[in-house]
């Protein structure tokens, strides 16, 4: 039995943790967004891949949901010395986290593919889940705002996503190819789960890699999504505002409409139970359960509900 999860960062990592309480890691493949990837200080940083890796390794910083627990910040302190000379200091790279970026950058510079480096990194952290970048090609998400086009991290971190978005731009997406194993994993999956990540800038880029959306739609009957919007809001990040800014409804119904062509079931939170009939009317089966993975056991029961929706009984 094999489960494929389309993943962004924090929400997806949390979902995967619950899934691994009920499914063996070798039975799971995560296809992870790389649109957030950025070069800082000449280093290739892959935030969603690292957040998933570190979380599944039990090494994530639980306060932030990114970077490593128990981190030190000596290099960042050193960089602040050069701030007046132009050093970039608004994106925080911890001392141990830097080792990942140094290793990744060196391997890529010597010709390795991102998928190969990602596999080496997750194995080094003893993560059993197969982690696939959505593509080995360079794709860069940026957003058009009233202040111009901002790189994703510029928008998300430097500006604290405090500016309205009028367009999501995926540089390089048209010429990108699914990473090795991505289409095969989708074709062979017994269940495919769209994790509760940002539909527009985390899941969207994954679906936009040529061939991926069609491959998922071809398996629609065994695809379910977990709504990242609960009672009209995102648990973390700008997904609710971005949905409205880009013409969608910031609700589980809005998500159902966005995902209707690719998933037969949308798992929504108890708080949105009243939306179930309208989600069904939109052609998507609604499963109502606790989706806020706030305490032990919820992640596992959410995963079981998703697998059951895909026809997989454990
Ligand atoms: N997010 C922040 O809000 N501030 C940061 O300084 C920051 C640093 C950072 C370093 C490495 C990394 O893998 C992620 C980091 N993030 C930071 C989170 C990152 O912006 C988000 O995880 C995604 O790009 C959005 O999903």
Coordinates of C-alpha atoms and ligand atoms in Angstrom, one line a residue:
X1 CA 0.0 0.0 0.0
X2 CA 1.5 3.4 -1.0
X3 CA 0.4 6.9 0.0
X4 CA 1.4 10.0 -1.9
X5 CA 1.2 13.4 -0.2
X6 CA 1.4 16.7 -2.0
X7 CA 3.2 18.9 0.5
X8 CA 4.1 22.5 1.2
X9 CA 5.8 23.3 4.5
X10 CA 4.5 23.4 8.1
X11 CA 0.9 22.2 7.6
X12 CA 2.1 19.3 5.4
X13 CA 4.8 18.3 7.8
X14 CA 2.3 18.2 10.7
X15 CA -0.1 16.1 8.6
X16 CA 2.8 13.7 7.6
X17 CA 3.6 13.3 11.3
X18 CA 0.1 12.1 12.0
X19 CA 0.1 9.9 8.9
X20 CA 3.2 8.1 10.1
X21 CA 1.4 7.1 13.3
X22 CA -0.7 4.8 11.2
X23 CA 1.4 4.1 8.0
X24 CA 5.0 2.9 7.8
X25 CA 7.4 5.5 6.4
X26 CA 8.5 3.3 3.5
X27 CA 4.8 3.3 2.4
X28 CA 4.8 7.1 2.0
X29 CA 6.1 9.5 -0.7
X30 CA 5.9 13.2 -0.3
X31 CA 6.0 15.4 -3.4
X32 CA 7.2 18.8 -2.0
X33 CA 6.9 22.4 -3.3
X34 CA 10.2 24.0 -4.3
X35 CA 8.7 27.3 -5.5
X36 CA 9.8 28.9 -2.2
X37 CA 13.5 27.9 -2.9
X38 CA 15.8 30.9 -2.8
X39 CA 19.5 31.7 -2.9
X40 CA 20.8 33.5 0.2
X41 CA 24.5 34.3 0.6
X42 CA 25.1 32.2 -2.5
X43 CA 23.4 29.2 -0.8
X44 CA 20.5 27.2 -2.2
X45 CA 17.8 27.1 0.5
X46 CA 14.8 24.8 0.1
X47 CA 12.4 25.8 2.9
X48 CA 9.6 23.3 2.4
X49 CA 11.9 20.3 1.7
X50 CA 13.8 21.2 4.9
X51 CA 10.7 21.8 7.0
X52 CA 9.4 18.4 6.1
X53 CA 12.8 16.7 6.6
X54 CA 13.5 18.3 9.9
X55 CA 9.9 17.7 11.2
X56 CA 10.0 14.0 10.3
X57 CA 13.4 13.8 11.8
X58 CA 12.0 15.2 15.1
X59 CA 14.5 18.1 14.8
X60 CA 12.3 20.9 13.8
X61 CA 12.1 24.1 15.9
X62 CA 8.6 23.7 17.3
X63 CA 8.1 27.4 18.0
X64 CA 8.7 28.5 14.4
X65 CA 7.9 25.4 12.4
X66 CA 11.1 25.9 10.4
X67 CA 14.8 25.6 11.1
X68 CA 16.3 23.4 13.7
X69 CA 15.5 23.0 17.4
X70 CA 18.2 24.3 19.8
X71 CA 19.7 26.3 17.1
X72 CA 22.5 28.9 17.6
X73 CA 22.8 32.1 15.6
X74 CA 26.5 33.1 15.6
X75 CA 26.8 33.4 11.8
X76 CA 23.7 35.6 11.7
X77 CA 25.3 37.8 14.4
X78 CA 28.5 37.9 12.3
X79 CA 26.5 38.9 9.3
X80 CA 24.9 41.8 11.1
X81 CA 28.4 43.3 11.4
X82 CA 28.3 43.6 7.6
X83 CA 24.7 44.9 7.4
X84 CA 25.7 48.5 6.7
X85 CA 27.8 47.1 3.8
X86 CA 24.8 45.3 2.4
X87 CA 24.7 41.9 4.1
X88 CA 21.2 40.3 4.0
X89 CA 20.0 39.7 7.6
X90 CA 16.2 39.5 7.3
X91 CA 16.2 35.8 6.5
X92 CA 17.5 33.8 9.6
X93 CA 19.8 30.9 8.9
X94 CA 20.8 29.1 12.0
X95 CA 24.4 27.7 12.4
X96 CA 23.3 24.0 12.1
X97 CA 20.7 24.8 9.4
X98 CA 23.6 26.3 7.4
X99 CA 25.2 22.9 7.2
X100 CA 22.3 21.7 5.1
X101 CA 22.5 24.6 2.8
X102 CA 26.3 24.3 2.4
X103 CA 25.9 20.6 1.6
X104 CA 23.0 21.1 -0.8
X105 CA 24.7 24.0 -2.6
X106 CA 28.0 22.2 -3.0
X107 CA 26.4 19.0 -4.4
X108 CA 24.2 21.0 -6.8
X109 CA 27.2 23.0 -8.0
X110 CA 29.0 19.7 -8.7
X111 CA 26.2 18.6 -10.9
X112 CA 23.8 16.6 -8.6
X113 CA 20.1 16.9 -9.1
X114 CA 17.9 18.4 -6.3
X115 CA 16.1 15.1 -6.0
X116 CA 19.4 13.3 -5.4
X117 CA 20.6 15.8 -2.8
X118 CA 17.2 15.7 -1.1
X119 CA 17.4 11.9 -0.9
X120 CA 20.8 12.1 0.6
X121 CA 19.7 14.7 3.2
X122 CA 16.6 12.8 4.3
X123 CA 18.6 9.6 4.6
X124 CA 21.2 11.4 6.7
X125 CA 18.4 12.4 9.1
X126 CA 17.1 8.8 9.1
X127 CA 13.8 9.9 7.5
X128 CA 12.1 6.8 6.1
X129 CA 9.6 8.7 3.9
X130 CA 10.7 9.2 0.3
X131 CA 10.9 13.0 -0.3
X132 CA 10.6 14.2 -3.9
X133 CA 11.0 17.8 -4.9
X134 CA 8.2 18.6 -7.4
X135 CA 10.9 19.2 -10.0
X136 CA 14.7 19.2 -10.3
X137 CA 14.4 22.4 -12.4
X138 CA 14.6 25.9 -11.0
X139 CA 11.1 27.3 -10.3
X140 CA 10.8 30.5 -8.4
X141 CA 7.5 31.7 -6.9
X142 CA 7.0 35.4 -6.8
X143 CA 3.9 37.6 -6.1
X144 CA 2.8 40.7 -7.8
X145 CA 1.8 43.4 -5.3
X146 CA 1.1 47.1 -5.3
X147 CA 4.8 47.5 -4.3
X148 CA 5.9 45.5 -7.4
X149 CA 6.9 41.9 -7.9
X150 CA 8.3 40.3 -4.7
X151 CA 10.2 37.1 -4.4
X152 CA 8.4 34.7 -2.3
X153 CA 10.7 35.0 0.8
X154 CA 10.8 38.7 0.4
X155 CA 7.0 38.7 0.5
X156 CA 6.6 36.1 3.2
X157 CA 9.4 36.9 5.6
X158 CA 10.8 40.4 4.9
X159 CA 7.4 41.9 4.4
X160 CA 5.6 39.5 6.8
X161 CA 3.1 39.0 3.9
X162 CA 1.5 42.3 4.9
X163 CA 0.9 43.4 1.3
X164 CA -2.0 42.4 -1.0
X165 CA -1.2 39.9 -3.8
X166 CA -2.7 40.4 -7.3
X167 CA -0.9 37.6 -9.1
X168 CA 1.2 34.5 -8.3
X169 CA 4.1 34.2 -10.8
X170 CA 5.9 30.9 -11.2
X171 CA 9.2 31.6 -13.0
X172 CA 10.5 28.6 -14.9
X173 CA 7.4 26.5 -14.4
X174 CA 6.6 26.1 -18.2
X175 CA 9.9 24.4 -18.9
X176 CA 10.1 22.4 -15.7
X177 CA 9.7 18.6 -15.6
X178 CA 8.4 16.5 -12.8
X179 CA 11.3 15.1 -10.7
X180 CA 12.2 11.5 -11.3
X181 CA 9.6 9.3 -9.6
X182 CA 6.9 11.9 -9.3
X183 CA 4.6 10.7 -12.0
X184 CA 5.2 7.1 -11.3
X185 CA 4.4 7.6 -7.6
X186 CA 1.1 9.3 -8.5
X187 CA 0.2 6.6 -11.0
X188 CA 1.0 3.8 -8.5
X189 CA -0.5 5.4 -5.4
X190 CA -3.3 3.7 -3.4
X191 CA -4.2 7.0 -1.9
X192 CA -3.2 10.6 -2.7
X193 CA -3.6 13.3 -0.1
X194 CA -3.3 17.0 -0.7
X195 CA -1.9 18.3 2.6
X196 CA -3.3 21.3 4.4
X197 CA -0.8 23.7 2.8
X198 CA -1.4 27.0 1.0
X199 CA -3.4 26.1 -2.1
X200 CA -2.0 29.0 -4.1
X201 CA 1.7 29.2 -3.4
X202 CA 2.5 25.7 -1.9
X203 CA 0.1 23.2 -3.6
X204 CA -0.4 25.4 -6.7
X205 CA 3.2 25.2 -7.8
X206 CA 3.3 21.4 -7.4
X207 CA 0.2 21.1 -9.6
X208 CA 1.6 23.6 -12.1
X209 CA 4.7 21.4 -13.0
X210 CA 3.7 20.2 -16.5
X211 CA 2.0 16.8 -16.3
X212 CA 1.4 16.7 -12.5
X213 CA -2.1 18.2 -12.4
X214 CA -3.3 15.8 -15.2
X215 CA -1.7 12.9 -13.4
X216 CA -3.5 13.7 -10.2
X217 CA -6.8 14.4 -12.0
X218 CA -6.5 11.0 -13.6
X219 CA -6.6 9.5 -10.1
X220 CA -9.3 11.8 -8.7
X221 CA -11.3 8.9 -7.1
X222 CA -8.5 8.1 -4.7
X223 CA -7.4 11.8 -4.1
X224 CA -8.5 13.6 -1.0
X225 CA -7.5 17.1 0.2
X226 CA -7.4 18.5 3.7
X227 CA -8.8 22.0 3.8
X228 CA -6.2 24.5 5.1
X229 CA -8.9 27.0 5.8
X230 CA -10.9 26.5 9.0
X231 CA -13.8 28.8 9.8
X232 CA -12.7 31.2 7.1
X233 CA -9.1 31.4 8.4
X234 CA -5.7 29.7 7.8
X235 CA -4.1 28.3 11.0
X236 CA -0.8 29.9 9.9
X237 CA 0.3 32.1 7.1
X238 CA -1.6 34.2 4.5
X239 CA -3.6 31.5 2.7
X240 CA -7.0 33.0 3.7
X241 CA -6.1 36.6 2.5
X242 CA -4.5 35.3 -0.7
X243 CA -7.6 33.3 -1.6
X244 CA -9.7 36.5 -1.3
X245 CA -7.1 38.7 -3.0
X246 CA -7.0 36.3 -6.0
X247 CA -10.7 36.0 -6.4
X248 CA -11.6 32.9 -4.4
X249 CA -13.6 32.5 -1.2
X250 CA -11.6 32.0 2.0
X251 CA -13.6 29.1 3.2
X252 CA -13.6 25.3 2.9
X253 CA -16.1 25.8 0.1
X254 CA -13.7 28.0 -1.7
X255 CA -11.0 25.4 -1.4
X256 CA -13.4 22.7 -2.6
X257 CA -14.1 24.7 -5.7
X258 CA -10.4 25.2 -6.3
X259 CA -9.7 21.5 -5.9
X260 CA -12.9 20.1 -7.4
X261 CA -11.1 18.8 -10.6
X262 CA -8.4 16.9 -8.7
X263 CA -9.9 15.5 -5.5
X264 CA -13.1 13.5 -5.0
X265 CA -13.1 14.3 -1.2
X266 CA -12.3 17.4 0.9
X267 CA -11.8 16.8 4.6
X268 CA -13.0 19.8 6.5
X269 CA -13.0 20.8 10.2
X270 CA -15.9 20.3 12.5
X271 CA -16.2 24.1 12.6
X272 CA -17.2 24.0 8.9
X273 CA -19.7 21.2 9.1
X274 CA -22.5 23.6 7.9
X275 CA -20.6 23.9 4.6
X276 CA -20.7 20.2 3.8
X277 CA -24.0 20.4 1.7
X278 CA -22.6 23.2 -0.5
X279 CA -19.3 21.3 -0.9
X280 CA -21.2 18.2 -2.0
X281 CA -23.2 20.5 -4.4
X282 CA -19.8 21.6 -5.8
X283 CA -19.2 17.9 -6.7
X284 CA -16.8 17.1 -3.9
X285 CA -17.6 14.7 -1.1
X286 CA -17.2 16.4 2.3
X287 CA -15.8 14.5 5.3
X288 CA -16.2 16.4 8.6
X289 CA -13.7 15.8 11.4
X290 CA -11.2 17.5 13.7
X291 CA -8.5 18.8 11.4
X292 CA -6.7 21.0 13.9
X293 CA -3.7 18.8 14.9
X294 CA -3.5 20.5 18.3
X295 CA -3.1 17.4 20.5
X296 CA -1.8 13.9 20.2
X297 CA -4.0 11.5 18.3
X298 CA -5.8 14.0 16.1
X299 CA -3.1 13.7 13.4
X300 CA -3.6 10.0 13.3
X301 CA -7.4 10.1 13.1
X302 CA -7.2 12.8 10.4
X303 CA -4.9 10.5 8.4
X304 CA -7.2 7.6 8.9
X305 CA -10.2 9.7 7.7
X306 CA -8.2 10.8 4.6
X307 CA -7.1 7.2 3.7
X308 CA -10.7 5.9 4.2
X309 CA -11.9 8.7 1.9
X310 CA -9.4 7.3 -0.7
X311 CA -10.8 3.8 -0.1
X312 CA -7.9 2.6 1.9
X313 CA -8.8 0.7 5.1
X314 CA -5.9 0.2 7.5
Ligands
LIG1 N1 10.4 32.2 8.1 C1 10.4 33.4 8.7 O1 9.3 33.9 9.0 N2 11.6 34.0 9.1 C2 12.8 33.5 8.8 O2 13.8 34.1 9.1 C3 12.8 32.2 8.2 C4 14.1 31.6 7.9 C5 14.1 30.3 7.3 C6 15.3 29.6 7.1 C7 15.3 28.4 6.6 C8 14.0 27.8 6.2 O3 14.0 26.5 5.7 C9 12.8 28.4 6.4 C10 12.8 29.7 7.0 N3 11.6 30.4 7.2 C11 11.6 31.6 7.8 C12 10.3 29.8 6.8 C13 10.1 30.0 5.3 O4 10.0 31.3 4.9 C14 8.7 29.2 5.1 O5 8.9 28.0 5.6 C15 8.3 29.0 3.7 O6 9.0 29.4 2.7 C16 6.8 29.2 3.7 O7 6.2 27.9 3.7

